């Protein structure tokens, strides 16, 4: 066929092709308007509304009332069950028949009592295929159930996605009918769409883009939407274009289906269970039709939920795991926050996750998968390696607000020197759609061109679930090997990392933490969640040690294996990367606090059944206790008692022989510690209005709004005048809505002053901190992290330094110069800022989204200031922080109780962190130690327990047959490199 040549007017030809497949314009005469053929109403729709999330069995027994399409129901978080009866017309024989279901909620189709398909308008899943080619022998009369959640893919935010949910929102079904679906039209539309996108993405400077433009224009000429016989000619023209192959040097994109599901975020945990069911059953349907389709899926907790709620679906998942299509990844219980959980919590994330994957699927994950977390601790590489993982995938650092991270594929070196191969998908997303834009971005954004020629592209709707669609698979299949685009192959993480490892000779190394220059507010938001996390980490630590020692003293003692696993899994669940950071809704906060309260209650009950107790390090030297063991407490007078006295000028002097401090009103002074003319313990308020991410972000400009808290409600008064303890208290008015009451405590021979604080907090977009301007000059401050510490600058020379205006740390931070320093300790806080000589601890925020009530109410917390001579290592700052967080636990005992030490360590730099029963069972203990000073050292672990033999093991408690640990009468001698974690199996 001959056509008059057209001018090279790119815009008109491009828009012509776009309008030809538009779902808005010219649908009466374009190709899009032919996607659906005849339609047929349903025979009946009835419904039942439930305030709770119930099983199909329970729902099917309810009374269903007639429902009319368009009628509203709700409110938010309720569930509407529909019973749908339908009859497919006989005349539709040979046609593809769909049930079209369009609603503003998330839905699941149930057939014959089993879940078969997720339906979510936001996830581009609005139809359920009843028959791909209707045959006479297929059932024409069908009854289905549709379970519809009264929430969208991203919850039900009032006014914006991250706003607090609208509790009164109503929902409806806008369309429910049978239709004939034209698969040939869908295929041809995909041809058109991909060619149009090639024109757009390659731009005017690329010849290949113009080839696509003239190809798609000629397809419009050839294709008559009302004449299906013309479709094949247009399709052939497209195939000719797409079959023109690439050169051998072209970049390879490893496409992997993915469905990132936040275990809780803008919806509660319970709704996540259904999100998993809806998303994963849809994935299984895709695998049935696309044997090459590979889907990656993380978070053992979500697999456990599906196993409990959808047992048949879980069996299908196991089948496709064996086939290599449904691939569990990550190795952790949930995709946890990468900053705030303790080192032991991070180990347990992997221990619980890897054990679950091994038990259910016969495999261990080889890659850590954490695409959406707000920064990554420098100890993660060592923890990964210790859990059998040598590869890491994330993309979150593409969100950096200030600096662009310089790599996509590189080796990440941790605090101890451990390295893992790391990949950031250059498309900067974990929810691509298989579009040309995704492929072009993947190549264009690759910062390691010439070093790495392979990249991942994760496709599928995410965050709120949804996952891949058939259209995404069709798009990727079409451009597997097309000139002008990267090669695309359906792949797996193992294939990707194997290829990257094989070509890794030129890769660079990044040493230290991967700090996200955004979401710094998550170190402070939802203070009660963070306090619950720290307290439960402490409780589980203590109960495991007590249970282990009880087992050693009494072999009939039953170690609470199942209960401890249950409690650990709840704690690990709350460490999900939108829960412990506080970036979740009020319903999620309520669930999290309920889990913490349950842990406190149950551990108290467990504790009452144990016969031995212990502590880690001594809290007050008047009670001398072993490293881990029991010791009677006897009345003893301190050599230097605490004295508290009111001076003539009204100040209060507090002394204990180590510390000497004075107070005037609410301000604190240390002789030779604080800067001249400055006061310590200065509370300050800041305006805290971020650009968008309310609960997540604190912006650098908040520092310009500093206002000291100065109004005194109750002046300093003496509470305890001395002896073993001296204390004073005062009350300040923060604002007309909020007050702060504090007790300042000095204990005999204790090297720090403790501040027990109560805040009545009712602010909006304010940030409360406490400052200590100290007489120390150093370019770096030190912060505790998991199993160690690291340094960060106290200056703002570069943009990388400036971006760390608010940082995270754990139990302590320290600012030292030669032979003198000051440490700031805390029992439940994580946000710090140390700029020049001012040490600041972040206390409370007041964001209003996604929880409008975030942090409102009464808060109790403690922090401490510890001046010291020498280095913080020599001054026992680390031990003091442990003492603040792990207080002595008292039990009743007889007067003649003999002190008993189960374990002690010869070197102060080595911390005995964990003692627990091995996962393998009774008769074996796991002990975990780490080097805390940053030094190479040899230490001896002394024990009075009857240890038969000892072996080094990894963090999954698998013994290393090449590394027996020699047990002598002196103990077990261990060699440590800086910040090394060592785990031992002790056979009793």
CSV table of N, CA and C in Angstrom, one decimal, residues 310-372:
chain,number,residue,atom,x,y,z
A,310,UNK,N,-4.1,-18.9,54.6
A,310,UNK,CA,-4.4,-19.4,53.3
A,310,UNK,C,-3.6,-20.6,53.0
A,311,UNK,N,-3.9,-21.7,53.7
A,311,UNK,CA,-3.0,-22.9,53.6
A,311,UNK,C,-2.9,-23.5,52.2
A,312,UNK,N,-4.0,-23.5,51.4
A,312,UNK,CA,-3.9,-24.0,50.1
A,312,UNK,C,-3.0,-23.2,49.2
A,313,UNK,N,-3.1,-21.8,49.4
A,313,UNK,CA,-2.2,-20.9,48.6
A,313,UNK,C,-0.8,-21.2,49.0
A,314,UNK,N,-0.5,-21.4,50.3
A,314,UNK,CA,0.8,-21.6,50.7
A,314,UNK,C,1.4,-22.9,50.1
A,315,UNK,N,0.6,-23.9,49.9
A,315,UNK,CA,1.0,-25.1,49.3
A,315,UNK,C,1.4,-24.9,47.8
A,316,UNK,N,0.6,-24.0,47.2
A,316,UNK,CA,0.9,-23.7,45.8
A,316,UNK,C,2.2,-22.9,45.7
A,317,UNK,N,2.5,-22.0,46.7
A,317,UNK,CA,3.7,-21.3,46.7
A,317,UNK,C,4.9,-22.2,46.9
A,318,UNK,N,4.8,-23.2,47.8
A,318,UNK,CA,5.8,-24.2,48.0
A,318,UNK,C,6.1,-24.9,46.6
A,319,UNK,N,5.1,-25.2,45.9
A,319,UNK,CA,5.3,-25.9,44.6
A,319,UNK,C,6.1,-25.0,43.6
A,320,UNK,N,5.8,-23.7,43.6
A,320,UNK,CA,6.5,-22.8,42.6
A,320,UNK,C,7.9,-22.4,43.2
A,321,UNK,N,8.1,-22.5,44.5
A,321,UNK,CA,9.4,-22.3,45.0
A,321,UNK,C,10.3,-23.5,44.5
A,322,UNK,N,9.8,-24.7,44.5
A,322,UNK,CA,10.6,-25.8,44.0
A,322,UNK,C,10.9,-25.7,42.5
A,323,UNK,N,10.0,-25.1,41.8
A,323,UNK,CA,10.2,-24.9,40.4
A,323,UNK,C,11.2,-23.8,40.1
A,324,UNK,N,11.5,-23.0,41.1
A,324,UNK,CA,12.4,-21.9,40.9
A,324,UNK,C,11.8,-20.6,40.4
A,325,UNK,N,10.5,-20.5,40.4
A,325,UNK,CA,9.8,-19.3,40.0
A,325,UNK,C,9.4,-18.3,41.1
A,326,UNK,N,9.0,-18.9,42.2
A,326,UNK,CA,8.6,-18.1,43.4
A,326,UNK,C,9.8,-18.1,44.4
A,327,UNK,N,10.6,-17.0,44.4
A,327,UNK,CA,11.9,-17.1,45.1
A,327,UNK,C,11.8,-16.3,46.4
A,328,UNK,N,11.9,-17.0,47.6
A,328,UNK,CA,12.0,-16.2,48.8
A,328,UNK,C,13.4,-15.6,48.9
A,329,UNK,N,13.4,-14.3,49.3
A,329,UNK,CA,14.7,-13.5,49.4
A,329,UNK,C,14.8,-12.8,50.7
A,330,UNK,N,16.0,-12.3,51.0
A,330,UNK,CA,16.2,-11.5,52.2
A,330,UNK,C,16.7,-12.2,53.4
A,331,UNK,N,16.1,-13.3,53.7
A,331,UNK,CA,16.6,-14.1,54.9
A,331,UNK,C,16.2,-13.5,56.2
A,332,UNK,N,15.4,-12.5,56.3
A,332,UNK,CA,15.0,-11.9,57.6
A,332,UNK,C,13.5,-12.1,57.9
A,333,UNK,N,13.2,-12.0,59.2
A,333,UNK,CA,11.8,-12.2,59.6
A,333,UNK,C,10.9,-11.1,59.0
A,334,UNK,N,11.3,-9.8,59.0
A,334,UNK,CA,10.7,-8.8,58.2
A,334,UNK,C,11.8,-7.9,57.6
A,335,UNK,N,11.4,-7.0,56.7
A,335,UNK,CA,12.3,-6.0,56.2
A,335,UNK,C,12.4,-4.9,57.3
A,336,UNK,N,13.4,-5.1,58.2
A,336,UNK,CA,13.5,-4.3,59.4
A,336,UNK,C,14.2,-3.0,59.1
A,337,UNK,N,14.0,-2.0,60.0
A,337,UNK,CA,14.8,-0.8,60.0
A,337,UNK,C,16.2,-1.2,60.1
A,338,UNK,N,17.1,-0.4,59.4
A,338,UNK,CA,18.5,-0.7,59.3
A,338,UNK,C,19.3,0.1,60.3
A,339,UNK,N,18.7,0.9,61.2
A,339,UNK,CA,19.4,1.7,62.1
A,339,UNK,C,19.2,1.3,63.6
A,340,UNK,N,17.9,1.2,63.9
A,340,UNK,CA,17.5,1.3,65.4
A,340,UNK,C,17.5,-0.1,66.1
A,341,UNK,N,17.3,-1.2,65.5
A,341,UNK,CA,17.3,-2.5,66.2
A,341,UNK,C,18.7,-2.7,66.7
A,342,UNK,N,18.8,-3.4,67.9
A,342,UNK,CA,20.1,-3.7,68.5
A,342,UNK,C,20.8,-4.7,67.6
A,343,UNK,N,22.1,-5.0,67.9
A,343,UNK,CA,22.9,-6.0,67.1
A,343,UNK,C,22.3,-7.3,67.3
A,344,UNK,N,21.9,-7.7,68.5
A,344,UNK,CA,21.3,-9.0,68.7
A,344,UNK,C,19.9,-9.1,68.0
A,345,UNK,N,19.2,-8.1,68.0
A,345,UNK,CA,17.9,-8.1,67.2
A,345,UNK,C,18.1,-8.3,65.7
A,346,UNK,N,19.2,-7.7,65.2
A,346,UNK,CA,19.5,-7.9,63.8
A,346,UNK,C,19.9,-9.4,63.5
A,347,UNK,N,20.6,-10.0,64.4
A,347,UNK,CA,21.0,-11.4,64.3
A,347,UNK,C,19.7,-12.2,64.3
A,348,UNK,N,18.8,-11.9,65.2
A,348,UNK,CA,17.6,-12.7,65.3
A,348,UNK,C,16.7,-12.5,64.1
A,349,UNK,N,16.7,-11.4,63.5
A,349,UNK,CA,16.0,-11.2,62.2
A,349,UNK,C,16.4,-12.3,61.2
A,350,UNK,N,17.7,-12.5,61.1
A,350,UNK,CA,18.2,-13.4,60.2
A,350,UNK,C,18.0,-14.9,60.7
A,351,UNK,N,18.2,-15.1,62.0
A,351,UNK,CA,18.1,-16.4,62.5
A,351,UNK,C,16.6,-16.9,62.3
A,352,UNK,N,15.7,-16.1,62.7
A,352,UNK,CA,14.3,-16.5,62.5
A,352,UNK,C,13.9,-16.6,61.0
A,353,UNK,N,14.3,-15.7,60.2
A,353,UNK,CA,14.0,-15.7,58.8
A,353,UNK,C,14.6,-16.9,58.1
A,354,UNK,N,15.9,-17.1,58.2
A,354,UNK,CA,16.6,-18.2,57.5
A,354,UNK,C,16.1,-19.5,58.0
A,355,UNK,N,15.9,-19.7,59.3
A,355,UNK,CA,15.3,-21.0,59.8
A,355,UNK,C,13.9,-21.3,59.2
A,356,UNK,N,13.1,-20.2,59.1
A,356,UNK,CA,11.8,-20.4,58.5
A,356,UNK,C,11.9,-20.8,57.1
A,357,UNK,N,12.7,-20.1,56.3
A,357,UNK,CA,12.8,-20.5,54.9
A,357,UNK,C,13.4,-21.9,54.7
A,358,UNK,N,14.3,-22.3,55.6
A,358,UNK,CA,14.9,-23.6,55.5
A,358,UNK,C,13.9,-24.7,55.8
A,359,UNK,N,13.1,-24.4,56.9
A,359,UNK,CA,12.1,-25.4,57.3
A,359,UNK,C,11.0,-25.6,56.3
A,360,UNK,N,10.5,-24.4,55.7
A,360,UNK,CA,9.4,-24.5,54.8
A,360,UNK,C,9.7,-24.7,53.3
A,361,UNK,N,10.9,-24.3,52.9
A,361,UNK,CA,11.3,-24.4,51.5
A,361,UNK,C,12.6,-25.1,51.2
A,362,UNK,N,13.3,-25.6,52.3
A,362,UNK,CA,14.5,-26.3,52.2
A,362,UNK,C,15.7,-25.5,51.6
A,363,UNK,N,15.7,-24.2,51.9
A,363,UNK,CA,16.7,-23.3,51.4
A,363,UNK,C,17.1,-22.2,52.4
A,364,UNK,N,18.3,-21.6,52.2
A,364,UNK,CA,18.7,-20.4,52.9
A,364,UNK,C,18.9,-19.3,51.8
A,365,UNK,N,18.5,-18.1,52.1
A,365,UNK,CA,18.6,-17.0,51.2
A,365,UNK,C,20.1,-16.6,51.1
A,366,UNK,N,20.5,-16.3,49.9
A,366,UNK,CA,21.9,-15.9,49.7
A,366,UNK,C,22.1,-14.4,49.6
A,367,UNK,N,21.0,-13.7,49.6
A,367,UNK,CA,21.0,-12.2,49.4
A,367,UNK,C,20.2,-11.5,50.5
A,368,UNK,N,20.6,-10.4,51.0
A,368,UNK,CA,19.9,-9.6,51.9
A,368,UNK,C,19.1,-8.6,51.1
A,369,UNK,N,17.8,-8.5,51.4
A,369,UNK,CA,16.9,-7.7,50.5
A,369,UNK,C,16.2,-6.7,51.3
A,370,UNK,N,16.6,-5.4,51.2
A,370,UNK,CA,16.0,-4.4,52.1
A,370,UNK,C,15.9,-3.1,51.3
A,371,UNK,N,14.9,-3.1,50.3
A,371,UNK,CA,14.9,-1.9,49.4
A,371,UNK,C,14.4,-0.6,49.9
A,372,UNK,N,13.7,-0.6,51.1
A,372,UNK,CA,12.9,0.6,51.5
A,372,UNK,C,13.2,1.0,52.9
